[in-house]
Short mmCIF file of C-alpha atoms in Angstrom, two decimals:
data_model
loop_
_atom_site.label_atom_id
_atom_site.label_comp_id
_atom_site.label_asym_id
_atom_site.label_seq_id
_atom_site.Cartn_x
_atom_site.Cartn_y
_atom_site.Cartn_z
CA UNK A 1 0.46 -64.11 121.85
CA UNK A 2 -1.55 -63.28 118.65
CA UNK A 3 -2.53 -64.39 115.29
CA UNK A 4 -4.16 -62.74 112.13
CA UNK A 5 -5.02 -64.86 109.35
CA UNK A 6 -6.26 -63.36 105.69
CA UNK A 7 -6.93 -65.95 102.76
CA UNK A 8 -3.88 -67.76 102.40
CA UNK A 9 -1.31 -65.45 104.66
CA UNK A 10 -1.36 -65.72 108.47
CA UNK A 11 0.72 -64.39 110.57
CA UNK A 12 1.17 -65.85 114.34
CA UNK A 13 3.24 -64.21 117.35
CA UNK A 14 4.52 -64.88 120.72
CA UNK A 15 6.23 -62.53 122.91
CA UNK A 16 7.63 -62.97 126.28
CA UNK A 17 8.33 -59.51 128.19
CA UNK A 18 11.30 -59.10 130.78
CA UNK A 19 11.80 -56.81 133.68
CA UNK A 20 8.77 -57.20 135.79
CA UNK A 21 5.78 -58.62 135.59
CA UNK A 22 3.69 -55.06 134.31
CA UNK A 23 6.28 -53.63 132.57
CA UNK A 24 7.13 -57.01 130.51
CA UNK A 25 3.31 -57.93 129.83
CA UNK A 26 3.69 -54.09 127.95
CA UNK A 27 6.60 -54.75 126.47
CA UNK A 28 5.29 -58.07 124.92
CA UNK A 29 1.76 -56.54 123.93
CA UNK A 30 3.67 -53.89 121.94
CA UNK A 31 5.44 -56.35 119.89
CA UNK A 32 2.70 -58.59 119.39
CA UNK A 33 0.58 -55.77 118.79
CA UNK A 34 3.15 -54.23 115.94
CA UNK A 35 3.30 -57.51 114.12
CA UNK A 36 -0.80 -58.14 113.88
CA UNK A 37 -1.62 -54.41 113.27
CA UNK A 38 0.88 -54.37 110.65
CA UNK A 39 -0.29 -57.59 108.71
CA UNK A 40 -0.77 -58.70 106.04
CA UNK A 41 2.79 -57.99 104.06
CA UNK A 42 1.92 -55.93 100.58
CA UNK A 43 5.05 -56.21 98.92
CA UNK A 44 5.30 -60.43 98.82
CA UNK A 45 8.12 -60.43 100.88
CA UNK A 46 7.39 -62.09 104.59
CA UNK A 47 10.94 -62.40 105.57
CA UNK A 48 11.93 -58.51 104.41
CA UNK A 49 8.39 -57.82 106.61
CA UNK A 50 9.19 -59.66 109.78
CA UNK A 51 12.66 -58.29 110.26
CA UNK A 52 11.28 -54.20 109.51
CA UNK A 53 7.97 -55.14 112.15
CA UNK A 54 10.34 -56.51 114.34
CA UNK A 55 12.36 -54.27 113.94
CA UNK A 56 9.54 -51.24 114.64
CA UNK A 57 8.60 -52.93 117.36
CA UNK A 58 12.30 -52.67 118.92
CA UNK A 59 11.88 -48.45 118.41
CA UNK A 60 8.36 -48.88 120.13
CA UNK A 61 9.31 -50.96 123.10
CA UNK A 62 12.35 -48.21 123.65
CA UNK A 63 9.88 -45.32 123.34
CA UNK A 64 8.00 -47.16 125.96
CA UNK A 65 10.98 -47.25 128.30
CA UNK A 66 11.50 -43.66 127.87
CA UNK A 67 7.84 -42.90 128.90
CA UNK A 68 7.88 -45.37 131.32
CA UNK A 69 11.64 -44.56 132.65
CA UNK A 70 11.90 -48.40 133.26
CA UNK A 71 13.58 -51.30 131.40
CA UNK A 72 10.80 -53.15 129.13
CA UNK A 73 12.24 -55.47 126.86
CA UNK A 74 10.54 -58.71 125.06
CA UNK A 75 11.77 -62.07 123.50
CA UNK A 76 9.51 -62.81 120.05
CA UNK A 77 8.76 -65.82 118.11
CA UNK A 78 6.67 -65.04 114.66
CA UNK A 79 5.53 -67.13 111.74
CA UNK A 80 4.28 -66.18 108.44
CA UNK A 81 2.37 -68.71 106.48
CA UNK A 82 2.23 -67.62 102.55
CA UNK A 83 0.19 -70.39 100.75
CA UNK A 84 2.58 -72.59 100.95
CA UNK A 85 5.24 -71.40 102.14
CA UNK A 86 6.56 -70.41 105.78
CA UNK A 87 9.15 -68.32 107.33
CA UNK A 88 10.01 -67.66 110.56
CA UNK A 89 11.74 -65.18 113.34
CA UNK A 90 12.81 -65.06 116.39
CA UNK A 91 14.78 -62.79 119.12
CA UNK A 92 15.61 -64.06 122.91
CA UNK A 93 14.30 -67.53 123.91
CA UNK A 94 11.03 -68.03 122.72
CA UNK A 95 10.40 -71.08 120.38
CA UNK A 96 9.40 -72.28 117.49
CA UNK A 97 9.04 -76.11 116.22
CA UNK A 98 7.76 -76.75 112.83
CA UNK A 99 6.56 -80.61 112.67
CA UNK A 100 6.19 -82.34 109.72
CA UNK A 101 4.93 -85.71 108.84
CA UNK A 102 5.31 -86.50 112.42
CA UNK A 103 8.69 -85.79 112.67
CA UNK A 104 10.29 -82.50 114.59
CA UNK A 105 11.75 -81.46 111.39
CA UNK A 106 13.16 -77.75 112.42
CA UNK A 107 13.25 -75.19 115.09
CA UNK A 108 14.67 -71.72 116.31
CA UNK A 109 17.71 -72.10 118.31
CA UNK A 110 17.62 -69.53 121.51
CA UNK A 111 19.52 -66.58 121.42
CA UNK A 112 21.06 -67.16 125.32
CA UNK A 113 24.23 -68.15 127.12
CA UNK A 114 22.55 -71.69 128.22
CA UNK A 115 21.57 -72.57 124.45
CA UNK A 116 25.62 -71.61 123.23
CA UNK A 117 26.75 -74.07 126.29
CA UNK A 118 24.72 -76.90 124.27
CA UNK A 119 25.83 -75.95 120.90
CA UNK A 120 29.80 -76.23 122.46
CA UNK A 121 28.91 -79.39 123.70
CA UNK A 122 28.82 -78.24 126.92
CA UNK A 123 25.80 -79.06 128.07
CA UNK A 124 22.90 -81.12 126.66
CA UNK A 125 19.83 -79.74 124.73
CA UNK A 126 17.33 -80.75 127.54
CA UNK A 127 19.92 -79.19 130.15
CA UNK A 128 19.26 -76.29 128.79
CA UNK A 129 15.50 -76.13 130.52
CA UNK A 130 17.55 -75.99 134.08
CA UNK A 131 20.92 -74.33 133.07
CA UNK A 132 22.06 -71.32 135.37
CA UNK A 133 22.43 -69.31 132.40
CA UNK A 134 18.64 -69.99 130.85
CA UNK A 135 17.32 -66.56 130.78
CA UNK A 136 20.67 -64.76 130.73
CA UNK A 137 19.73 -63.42 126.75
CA UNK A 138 22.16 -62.47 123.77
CA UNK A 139 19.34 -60.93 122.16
CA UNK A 140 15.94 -59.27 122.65
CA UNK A 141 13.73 -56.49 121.94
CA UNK A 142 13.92 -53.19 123.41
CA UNK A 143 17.67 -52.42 123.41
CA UNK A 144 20.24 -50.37 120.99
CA UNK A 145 22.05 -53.17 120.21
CA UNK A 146 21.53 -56.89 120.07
CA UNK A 147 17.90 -56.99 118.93
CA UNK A 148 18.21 -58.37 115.56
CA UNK A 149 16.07 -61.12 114.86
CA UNK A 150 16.82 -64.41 113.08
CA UNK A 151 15.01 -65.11 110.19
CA UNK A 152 14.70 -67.99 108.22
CA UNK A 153 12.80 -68.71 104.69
CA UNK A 154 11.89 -72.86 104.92
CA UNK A 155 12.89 -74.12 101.77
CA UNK A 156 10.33 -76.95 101.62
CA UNK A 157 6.35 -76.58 100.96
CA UNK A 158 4.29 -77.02 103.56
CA UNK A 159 2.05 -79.55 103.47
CA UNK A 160 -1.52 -80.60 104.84
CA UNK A 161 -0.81 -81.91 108.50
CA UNK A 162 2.08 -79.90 108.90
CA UNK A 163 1.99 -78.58 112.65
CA UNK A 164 3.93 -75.37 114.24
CA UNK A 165 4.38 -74.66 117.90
CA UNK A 166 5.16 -71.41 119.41
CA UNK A 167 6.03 -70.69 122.75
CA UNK A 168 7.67 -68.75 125.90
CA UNK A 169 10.50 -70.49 127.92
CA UNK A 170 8.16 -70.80 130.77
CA UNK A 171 6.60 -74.00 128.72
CA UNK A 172 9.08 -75.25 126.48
CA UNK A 173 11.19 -75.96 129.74
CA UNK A 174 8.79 -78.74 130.90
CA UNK A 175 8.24 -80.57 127.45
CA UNK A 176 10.89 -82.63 125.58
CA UNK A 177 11.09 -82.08 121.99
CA UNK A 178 10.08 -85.44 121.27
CA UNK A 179 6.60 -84.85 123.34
CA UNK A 180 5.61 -82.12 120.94
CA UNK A 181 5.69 -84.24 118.24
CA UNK A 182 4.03 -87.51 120.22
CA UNK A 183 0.83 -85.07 121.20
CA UNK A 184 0.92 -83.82 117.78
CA UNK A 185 -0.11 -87.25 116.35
CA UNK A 186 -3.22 -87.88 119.02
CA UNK A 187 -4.79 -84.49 118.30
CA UNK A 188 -7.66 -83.78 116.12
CA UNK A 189 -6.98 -80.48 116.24
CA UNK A 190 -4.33 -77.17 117.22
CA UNK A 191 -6.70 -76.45 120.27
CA UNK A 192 -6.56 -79.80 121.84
CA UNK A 193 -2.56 -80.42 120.69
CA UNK A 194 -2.21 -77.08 123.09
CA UNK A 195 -4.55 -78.93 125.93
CA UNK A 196 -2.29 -82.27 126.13
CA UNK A 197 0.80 -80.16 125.99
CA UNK A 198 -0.57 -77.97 128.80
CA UNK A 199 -1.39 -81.28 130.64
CA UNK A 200 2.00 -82.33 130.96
CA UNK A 201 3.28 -78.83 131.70
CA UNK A 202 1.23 -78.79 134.90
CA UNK A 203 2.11 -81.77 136.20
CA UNK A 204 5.75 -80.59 136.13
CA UNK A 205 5.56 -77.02 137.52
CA UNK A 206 6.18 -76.49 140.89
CA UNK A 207 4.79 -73.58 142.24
CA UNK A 208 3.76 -70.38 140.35
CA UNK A 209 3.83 -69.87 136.46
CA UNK A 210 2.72 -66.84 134.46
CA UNK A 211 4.86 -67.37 131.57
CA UNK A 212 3.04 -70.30 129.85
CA UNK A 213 2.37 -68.27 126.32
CA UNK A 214 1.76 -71.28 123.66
CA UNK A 215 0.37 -71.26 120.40
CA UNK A 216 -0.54 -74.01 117.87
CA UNK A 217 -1.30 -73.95 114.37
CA UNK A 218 -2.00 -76.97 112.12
CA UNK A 219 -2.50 -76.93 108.26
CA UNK A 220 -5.50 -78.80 106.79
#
């Protein structure tokens, strides 16, 4: 995870590698690290500029797999804050949950077999956390194919106490949407919004957990 912020543009990232726990930490630094080193956007375009990073990053994380003769691939959650505007991107299962006036009032839907069982009405959206087919992906970065990010331009302006939360699968699968938003309203502030969510993650996970990437941002 990663963040760059310049006047009025920021741009925030998490990435979850696959495959092992070396090769995916390199797979995720080199998409995180193609997003920040490529900020800010010049041409006033965020959306065109996430999908050609995330994009880059795809050819990167394949060059790495050549080099490394090993599969590396990455999930990817980014945000790009424009004044007042935001837009969004994602690829495999990591999330993002915008929050305004208190309310969950969007979020990415996960590119994976689990999260198309809940949209046929299959299974239900907190289901998903434990379904067989979590981490089986649709997309991701570092293949031919299927790496394509969603993007989407938010409409709306932002506003002061508008909130976004990004984050691996390892944490969103121990917090209810409906948490996010509760801790939202007792924090003072992104860092300590992270430390209550973190609280109830830990009381929940059983055994071992490297994949608790998480990152907060709240507008002033």
């Amino acid at each position: 995870m990663g963040f760059c912020v310049e006047g009025d543009h920021g741009v925030f990232v998490v990435a979850d590698g696959l495959g092992g726990h070396s090769f995916g930490e390199l797979a995720s630094a080199c998409v995180r690290d193609t997003l920040l080193n490529a900020f800010p956007c010049q041409d006033g375009d965020p959306a065109q500029w996430l999908a050609v990073q995330i994009a880059d990053a795809n050819q990167r994380v394949l060059a790495l797999q050549q080099e490394k003769n090993a599969v590396l691939k990455s999930t990817v959650a980014a945000l790009y804050i424009m004044g007042s505007r935001a837009i969004w991107a994602h690829a495999g299962d990591s999330r993002l949950y915008y929050i305004h006036e208190g309310r969950l009032t969007a979020y990415t839907e996960d590119h994976s077999v689990a999260y198309k069982k809940f949209k046929a009405g299959e299974i239900t959206r907190k289901e998903i956390s434990f379904d067989e087919d979590q981490s089986r992906l649709l997309r991701s970065i570092g293949g031919p194919d299927h790496n394509e990010p969603a993007v989407r331009v938010y409409e709306e302006l932002l506003s002061s106490g508008d909130a976004f939360f990004l984050c691996s699968d390892g944490a969103w699968e121990f917090l209810d949407d409906e948490e996010i938003a509760i801790d939202l309203l007792k924090s003072k502030s992104a860092q300590q919004w992270t430390e209550y969510l973190l609280l109830r993650m830990m009381e929940r996970i059983r055994g071992g957990n490297d994949n608790l990437s998480t990152l907060a941002v709240m507008l002033k």
